[in-house]
PDB file of C-alpha atoms in Angstrom:
ATOM      1  CA  UNK A   1      -0.014  -0.161  -0.336  1.00  0.00           C
ATOM      2  CA  UNK A   2       1.205   3.844  -0.701  1.00  0.00           C
ATOM      3  CA  UNK A   3       2.409   5.743   2.249  1.00  0.00           C
ATOM      4  CA  UNK A   4      -0.722   8.248   2.366  1.00  0.00           C
ATOM      5  CA  UNK A   5       0.650  11.553   3.964  1.00  0.00           C
ATOM      6  CA  UNK A   6      -1.847  11.917   7.188  1.00  0.00           C
ATOM      7  CA  UNK A   7      -2.819  15.339   6.150  1.00  0.00           C
ATOM      8  CA  UNK A   8      -3.992  13.701   2.529  1.00  0.00           C
ATOM      9  CA  UNK A   9      -5.833  11.241   4.136  1.00  0.00           C
ATOM     10  CA  UNK A  10      -9.320  12.932   4.957  1.00  0.00           C
ATOM     11  CA  UNK A  11      -9.134  13.741   0.947  1.00  0.00           C
ATOM     12  CA  UNK A  12      -8.153  10.255   0.196  1.00  0.00           C
ATOM     13  CA  UNK A  13     -10.404   7.173  -1.009  1.00  0.00           C
ATOM     14  CA  UNK A  14     -10.615   3.376  -1.721  1.00  0.00           C
ATOM     15  CA  UNK A  15     -11.764   2.029  -4.911  1.00  0.00           C
ATOM     16  CA  UNK A  16     -11.884  -1.823  -4.864  1.00  0.00           C
ATOM     17  CA  UNK A  17     -13.536  -3.659  -7.823  1.00  0.00           C
ATOM     18  CA  UNK A  18     -11.697  -2.192 -10.571  1.00  0.00           C
ATOM     19  CA  UNK A  19     -11.568  -3.983 -13.901  1.00  0.00           C
ATOM     20  CA  UNK A  20      -7.974  -5.629 -14.036  1.00  0.00           C
ATOM     21  CA  UNK A  21      -7.204  -4.052 -16.992  1.00  0.00           C
ATOM     22  CA  UNK A  22      -7.970  -0.585 -16.016  1.00  0.00           C
ATOM     23  CA  UNK A  23      -5.795   2.058 -16.969  1.00  0.00           C
ATOM     24  CA  UNK A  24      -4.539   4.784 -15.232  1.00  0.00           C
ATOM     25  CA  UNK A  25      -6.299   7.663 -17.098  1.00  0.00           C
ATOM     26  CA  UNK A  26      -9.827   5.277 -17.421  1.00  0.00           C
ATOM     27  CA  UNK A  27      -9.966   5.405 -13.576  1.00  0.00           C
ATOM     28  CA  UNK A  28      -8.910   9.736 -14.088  1.00  0.00           C
ATOM     29  CA  UNK A  29     -11.605  10.751 -16.410  1.00  0.00           C
ATOM     30  CA  UNK A  30     -13.888   7.915 -14.100  1.00  0.00           C
ATOM     31  CA  UNK A  31     -13.683  10.886 -11.816  1.00  0.00           C
ATOM     32  CA  UNK A  32     -13.556  14.099 -14.334  1.00  0.00           C
ATOM     33  CA  UNK A  33     -15.932  16.057 -11.925  1.00  0.00           C
ATOM     34  CA  UNK A  34     -14.061  16.181  -9.258  1.00  0.00           C
ATOM     35  CA  UNK A  35     -10.454  17.837  -8.305  1.00  0.00           C
ATOM     36  CA  UNK A  36      -8.346  14.728  -8.677  1.00  0.00           C
ATOM     37  CA  UNK A  37      -4.749  15.132  -8.008  1.00  0.00           C
ATOM     38  CA  UNK A  38      -3.540  13.428 -11.409  1.00  0.00           C
ATOM     39  CA  UNK A  39      -0.136  12.565  -8.783  1.00  0.00           C
ATOM     40  CA  UNK A  40      -1.978  10.632  -6.087  1.00  0.00           C
ATOM     41  CA  UNK A  41      -3.995   7.767  -8.009  1.00  0.00           C
ATOM     42  CA  UNK A  42      -2.437   4.922  -6.742  1.00  0.00           C
ATOM     43  CA  UNK A  43      -3.290   1.447  -8.539  1.00  0.00           C
ATOM     44  CA  UNK A  44      -2.173  -0.575  -6.130  1.00  0.00           C
ATOM     45  CA  UNK A  45      -0.409  -4.270  -7.014  1.00  0.00           C
ATOM     46  CA  UNK A  46      -0.794  -7.745  -4.501  1.00  0.00           C
ATOM     47  CA  UNK A  47       1.906  -9.752  -3.913  1.00  0.00           C
ATOM     48  CA  UNK A  48       3.040 -10.561  -7.469  1.00  0.00           C
ATOM     49  CA  UNK A  49       3.317  -7.545  -8.294  1.00  0.00           C
ATOM     50  CA  UNK A  50      -0.410  -7.431 -10.220  1.00  0.00           C
ATOM     51  CA  UNK A  51      -2.894  -5.325 -10.299  1.00  0.00           C
ATOM     52  CA  UNK A  52      -5.073  -6.501  -7.084  1.00  0.00           C
ATOM     53  CA  UNK A  53      -8.534  -4.489  -8.720  1.00  0.00           C
ATOM     54  CA  UNK A  54      -8.329  -2.045  -6.134  1.00  0.00           C
ATOM     55  CA  UNK A  55      -6.406   1.947  -5.977  1.00  0.00           C
ATOM     56  CA  UNK A  56      -6.462   4.920  -3.664  1.00  0.00           C
ATOM     57  CA  UNK A  57      -7.058   8.086  -4.871  1.00  0.00           C
ATOM     58  CA  UNK A  58      -6.919  11.644  -3.419  1.00  0.00           C
ATOM     59  CA  UNK A  59      -8.928  15.202  -4.081  1.00  0.00           C
ATOM     60  CA  UNK A  60      -8.013  18.814  -3.718  1.00  0.00           C
ATOM     61  CA  UNK A  61      -9.878  18.489  -0.562  1.00  0.00           C
ATOM     62  CA  UNK A  62     -12.322  16.599   1.733  1.00  0.00           C
ATOM     63  CA  UNK A  63     -15.376  18.087   0.051  1.00  0.00           C
ATOM     64  CA  UNK A  64     -14.467  16.918  -3.584  1.00  0.00           C
ATOM     65  CA  UNK A  65     -13.979  13.114  -1.882  1.00  0.00           C
ATOM     66  CA  UNK A  66     -17.261  13.254  -0.161  1.00  0.00           C
ATOM     67  CA  UNK A  67     -18.946  14.589  -3.377  1.00  0.00           C
ATOM     68  CA  UNK A  68     -16.736  12.022  -4.849  1.00  0.00           C
ATOM     69  CA  UNK A  69     -17.739   9.142  -2.809  1.00  0.00           C
ATOM     70  CA  UNK A  70     -21.625   9.916  -2.255  1.00  0.00           C
ATOM     71  CA  UNK A  71     -21.776  10.200  -6.027  1.00  0.00           C
ATOM     72  CA  UNK A  72     -19.583   7.509  -7.471  1.00  0.00           C
ATOM     73  CA  UNK A  73     -20.075   4.206  -4.828  1.00  0.00           C
ATOM     74  CA  UNK A  74     -21.972   1.766  -6.378  1.00  0.00           C
ATOM     75  CA  UNK A  75     -21.315   2.786 -10.088  1.00  0.00           C
ATOM     76  CA  UNK A  76     -19.981   1.148 -12.593  1.00  0.00           C
ATOM     77  CA  UNK A  77     -16.800   1.071 -14.950  1.00  0.00           C
ATOM     78  CA  UNK A  78     -17.694  -1.042 -17.837  1.00  0.00           C
ATOM     79  CA  UNK A  79     -19.078  -3.920 -16.343  1.00  0.00           C
ATOM     80  CA  UNK A  80     -18.393  -3.594 -12.660  1.00  0.00           C
ATOM     81  CA  UNK A  81     -19.219  -1.792 -10.027  1.00  0.00           C
ATOM     82  CA  UNK A  82     -16.856  -0.176  -7.288  1.00  0.00           C
ATOM     83  CA  UNK A  83     -16.778   0.248  -4.345  1.00  0.00           C
ATOM     84  CA  UNK A  84     -15.665   4.139  -2.609  1.00  0.00           C
ATOM     85  CA  UNK A  85     -14.919   4.162   0.807  1.00  0.00           C
ATOM     86  CA  UNK A  86     -12.802   6.955   3.075  1.00  0.00           C
ATOM     87  CA  UNK A  87      -9.638   6.248   3.420  1.00  0.00           C
ATOM     88  CA  UNK A  88      -8.246   6.603   7.170  1.00  0.00           C
TER      89      UNK A  88
END
C-alpha cells in the first residue's frame, strides 16, 4: 500500500472492484467531475506485482472526496460496479 500522509488521508478514497485491465487514464476519467490530484492516483498491486483491482485516489480537498464518494459509490466502470470508502 502506498504511504499516504496523514494530512491527505481525509481527501483520499479507497476504490475496490475495478476491472483488472483498467488504465490509470480511465480511472482518472471516472472522476473527471471532481478535483482529482493526478499524481495521487495509486493502482495497488498484489504480492505478485499484478494489479489487485483496488486503488487509492486523492482529491484537492475533503469536500471533493465526499462528493465523489456520494456520487460514484456503487456505480459502474464498464461492466463492474466499484465500491468507494474513506481511507483513514
